[in-house]
CSV table of C-alpha atoms in Angstrom, one decimal:
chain,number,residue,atom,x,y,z
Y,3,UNK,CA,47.6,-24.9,21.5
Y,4,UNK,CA,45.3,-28.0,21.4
Y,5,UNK,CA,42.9,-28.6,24.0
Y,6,UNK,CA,40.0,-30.6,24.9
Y,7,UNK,CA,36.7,-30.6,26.6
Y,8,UNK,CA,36.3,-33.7,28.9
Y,9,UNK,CA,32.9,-34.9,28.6
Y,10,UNK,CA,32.1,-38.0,31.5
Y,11,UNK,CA,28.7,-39.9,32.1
Y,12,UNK,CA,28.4,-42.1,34.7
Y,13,UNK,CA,27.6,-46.0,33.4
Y,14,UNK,CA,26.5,-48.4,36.0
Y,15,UNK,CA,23.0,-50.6,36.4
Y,16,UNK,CA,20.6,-48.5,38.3
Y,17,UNK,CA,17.6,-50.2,38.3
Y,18,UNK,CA,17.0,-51.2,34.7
Y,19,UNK,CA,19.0,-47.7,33.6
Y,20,UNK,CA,22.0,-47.7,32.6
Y,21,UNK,CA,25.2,-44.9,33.2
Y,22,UNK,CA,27.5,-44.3,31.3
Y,23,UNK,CA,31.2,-43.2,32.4
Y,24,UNK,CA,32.7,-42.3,29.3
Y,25,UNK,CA,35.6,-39.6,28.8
Y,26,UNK,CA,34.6,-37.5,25.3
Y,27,UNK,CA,36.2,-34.1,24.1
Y,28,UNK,CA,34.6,-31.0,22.2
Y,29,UNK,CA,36.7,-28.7,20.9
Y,30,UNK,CA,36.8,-25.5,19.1
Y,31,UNK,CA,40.2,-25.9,17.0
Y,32,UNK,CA,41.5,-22.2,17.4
Y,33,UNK,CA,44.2,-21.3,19.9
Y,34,UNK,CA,41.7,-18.3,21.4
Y,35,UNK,CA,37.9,-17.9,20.5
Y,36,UNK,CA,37.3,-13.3,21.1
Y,37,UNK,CA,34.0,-13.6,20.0
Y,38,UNK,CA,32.8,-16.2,23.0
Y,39,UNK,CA,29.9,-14.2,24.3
Y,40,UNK,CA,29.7,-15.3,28.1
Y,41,UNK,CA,27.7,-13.0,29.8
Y,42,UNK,CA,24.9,-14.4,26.5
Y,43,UNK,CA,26.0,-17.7,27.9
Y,44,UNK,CA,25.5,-17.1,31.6
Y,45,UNK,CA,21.9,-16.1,30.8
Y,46,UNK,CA,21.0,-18.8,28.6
Y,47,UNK,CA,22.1,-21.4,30.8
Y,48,UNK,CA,20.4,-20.2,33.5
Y,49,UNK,CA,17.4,-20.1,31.3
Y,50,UNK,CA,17.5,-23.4,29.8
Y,51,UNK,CA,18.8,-25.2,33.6
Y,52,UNK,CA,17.2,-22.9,35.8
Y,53,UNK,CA,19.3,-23.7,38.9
Y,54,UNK,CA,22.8,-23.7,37.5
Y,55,UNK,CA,25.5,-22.6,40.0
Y,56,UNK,CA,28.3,-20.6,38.8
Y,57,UNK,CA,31.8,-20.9,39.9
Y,58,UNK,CA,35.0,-18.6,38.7
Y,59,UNK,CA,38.4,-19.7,39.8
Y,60,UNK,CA,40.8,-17.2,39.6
Y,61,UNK,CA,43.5,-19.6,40.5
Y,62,UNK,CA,42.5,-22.3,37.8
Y,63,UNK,CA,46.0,-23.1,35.0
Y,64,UNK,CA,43.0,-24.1,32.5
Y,65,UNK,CA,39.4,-24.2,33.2
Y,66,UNK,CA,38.1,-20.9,35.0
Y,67,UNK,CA,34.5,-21.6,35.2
Y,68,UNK,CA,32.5,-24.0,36.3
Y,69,UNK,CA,28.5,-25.1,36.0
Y,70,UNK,CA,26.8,-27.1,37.8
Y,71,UNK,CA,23.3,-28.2,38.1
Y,72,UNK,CA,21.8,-31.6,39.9
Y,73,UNK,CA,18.1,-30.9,39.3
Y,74,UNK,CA,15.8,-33.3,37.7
Y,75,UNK,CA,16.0,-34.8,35.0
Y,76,UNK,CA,19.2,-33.4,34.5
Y,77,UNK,CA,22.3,-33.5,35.9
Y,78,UNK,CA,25.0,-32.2,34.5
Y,79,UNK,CA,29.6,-30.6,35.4
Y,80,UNK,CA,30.7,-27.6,32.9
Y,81,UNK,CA,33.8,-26.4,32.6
Y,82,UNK,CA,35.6,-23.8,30.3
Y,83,UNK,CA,39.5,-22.8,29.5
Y,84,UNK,CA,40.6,-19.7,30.2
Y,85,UNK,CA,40.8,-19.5,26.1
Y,86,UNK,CA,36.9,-20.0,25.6
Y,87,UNK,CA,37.4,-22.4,22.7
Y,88,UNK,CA,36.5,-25.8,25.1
Y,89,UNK,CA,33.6,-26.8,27.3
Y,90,UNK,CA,34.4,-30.0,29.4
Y,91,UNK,CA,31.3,-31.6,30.6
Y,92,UNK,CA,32.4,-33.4,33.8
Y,93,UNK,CA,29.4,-35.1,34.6
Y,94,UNK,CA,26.4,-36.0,32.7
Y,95,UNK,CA,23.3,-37.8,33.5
Y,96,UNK,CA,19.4,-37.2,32.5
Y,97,UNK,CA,16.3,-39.2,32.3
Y,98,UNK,CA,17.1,-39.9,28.4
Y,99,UNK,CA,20.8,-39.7,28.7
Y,100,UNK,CA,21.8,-40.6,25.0
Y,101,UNK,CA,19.2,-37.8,23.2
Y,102,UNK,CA,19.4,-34.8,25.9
Y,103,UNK,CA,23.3,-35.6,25.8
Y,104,UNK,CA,23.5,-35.4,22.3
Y,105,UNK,CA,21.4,-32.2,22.6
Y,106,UNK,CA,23.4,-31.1,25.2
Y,107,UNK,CA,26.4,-30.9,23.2
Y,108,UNK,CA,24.3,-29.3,20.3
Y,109,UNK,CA,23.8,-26.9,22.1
Y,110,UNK,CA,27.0,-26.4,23.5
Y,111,UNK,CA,28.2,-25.9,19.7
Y,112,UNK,CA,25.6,-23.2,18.7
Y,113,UNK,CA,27.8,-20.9,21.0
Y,114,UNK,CA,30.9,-21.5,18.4
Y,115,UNK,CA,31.1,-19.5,15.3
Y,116,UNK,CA,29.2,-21.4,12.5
Y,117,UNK,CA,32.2,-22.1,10.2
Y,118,UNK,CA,34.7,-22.6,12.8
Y,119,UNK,CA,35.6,-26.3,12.9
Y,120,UNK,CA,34.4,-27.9,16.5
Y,121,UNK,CA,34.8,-31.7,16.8
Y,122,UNK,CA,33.9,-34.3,19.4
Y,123,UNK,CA,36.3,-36.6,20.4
Y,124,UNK,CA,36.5,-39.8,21.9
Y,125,UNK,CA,40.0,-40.4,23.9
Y,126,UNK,CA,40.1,-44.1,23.8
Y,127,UNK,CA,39.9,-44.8,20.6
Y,128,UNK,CA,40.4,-41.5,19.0
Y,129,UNK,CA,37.6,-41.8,17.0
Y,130,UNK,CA,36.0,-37.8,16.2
Y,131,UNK,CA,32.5,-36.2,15.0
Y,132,UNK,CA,33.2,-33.2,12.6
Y,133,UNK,CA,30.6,-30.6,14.5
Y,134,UNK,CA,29.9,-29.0,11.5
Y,135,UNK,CA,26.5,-26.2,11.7
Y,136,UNK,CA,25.0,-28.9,9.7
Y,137,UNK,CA,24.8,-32.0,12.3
Y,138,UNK,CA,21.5,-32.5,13.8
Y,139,UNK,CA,20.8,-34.2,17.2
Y,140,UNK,CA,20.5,-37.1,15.7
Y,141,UNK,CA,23.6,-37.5,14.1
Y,142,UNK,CA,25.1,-36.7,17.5
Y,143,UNK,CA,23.1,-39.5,19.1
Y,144,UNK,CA,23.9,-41.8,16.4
Y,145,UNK,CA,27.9,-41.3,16.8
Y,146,UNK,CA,27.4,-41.8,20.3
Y,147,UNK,CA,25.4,-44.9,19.6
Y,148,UNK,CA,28.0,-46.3,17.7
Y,149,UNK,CA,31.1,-45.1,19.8
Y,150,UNK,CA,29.6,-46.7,23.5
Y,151,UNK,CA,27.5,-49.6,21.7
C-alpha cells in the first residue's frame, strides 16, 4: 500500500514575509514500518517543540495521531498513519520557513531506518527528493528552492 505524508505551508504576503501553501508528501516506501519507535518520538518532540499537544484518534481510517504546536517561531500540524511509515505535516510556518522546514523534514527522516528508501514528494508536479541518510539540510532547502521558486 502506497501512501503519503501531506506536508502544507501557508503562502500569502504578510508584511514583507511570504507563506507558502504548498501540498508535499514524505514517505517511507514499506507497506508497515515495526521498528517506528513512538514512545522515543513522543519524547523528542516534546523536547525539541516544547509545547507540542498530542492527539490519538481511535476512530481515524488513516492518520491516528496528531501534533500540534503554534509557539514561536514555530508553528507547525503532524500527522501519522496507523502503519507508521508517513508523517503528514498539515501546517507549517516558522520565522525562516524554507531552512527550519527543510530541517524539519530532516528530522522527520532520522526516525526512518537509514537504508530504507523515504522520498519527498511534490503532488502537482510529481517531482520527488530521494531522502537518502546522505541528504543534508541543504539539499532539502535547495529542492524546495527549486520546486516553489
Amino acid at each position: 500500500m502506497f501512501q503519503f505524508v501531506r506536508i502544507r505551508i501557508v503562502k500569502a504576503n504578510t508584511g514583507g514575509v511570504d507563506k507558502m501553501a504548498v501540498t508535499l508528501y514524505v514517505h517511507l516506501n514499506e507497506e508497515h514500518n515495526y521498528n517506528f519507535n513512538l514512545k522515543k518520538f513522543n519524547e523528542d518532540i516534546d523536547a525539541k517543540y516544547p509545547g507540542t499537544n498530542i492527539e490519538v484518534s481511535n476512530t481515524a481510517r488513516t492518520y491516528d495521531i496528531c501534533w500540534e504546536n503554534y509557539s514561536e517561531p514555530y508553528q507547525f500540524e503532524l500527522r501519522m498513519d496507523r502503519n507508521r511509515c508517513t508523517f503528514a505535516i498539515e501546517y507549517f510556518n516558522s520565522d525562516d520557513e524554507l531552512y527550519e522546514f527543510a530541517s524539519f523534514i530532516a528530522w522527520l527522516r532520522t526516525y526512518f531506518d537509514e537504508d530504507k528508501n523515504v522520498i519527498l514528494l511534490y503532488e502537482t508536479d510529481c517531482s520527488q527528493l530521494n531522502l537518502s541518510c546522505d541528504k543534508t539540510i541543504n539539499d532539502i532547502k535547495k529542492w524546495l528552492e527549486e520546486t516553489f521558486g
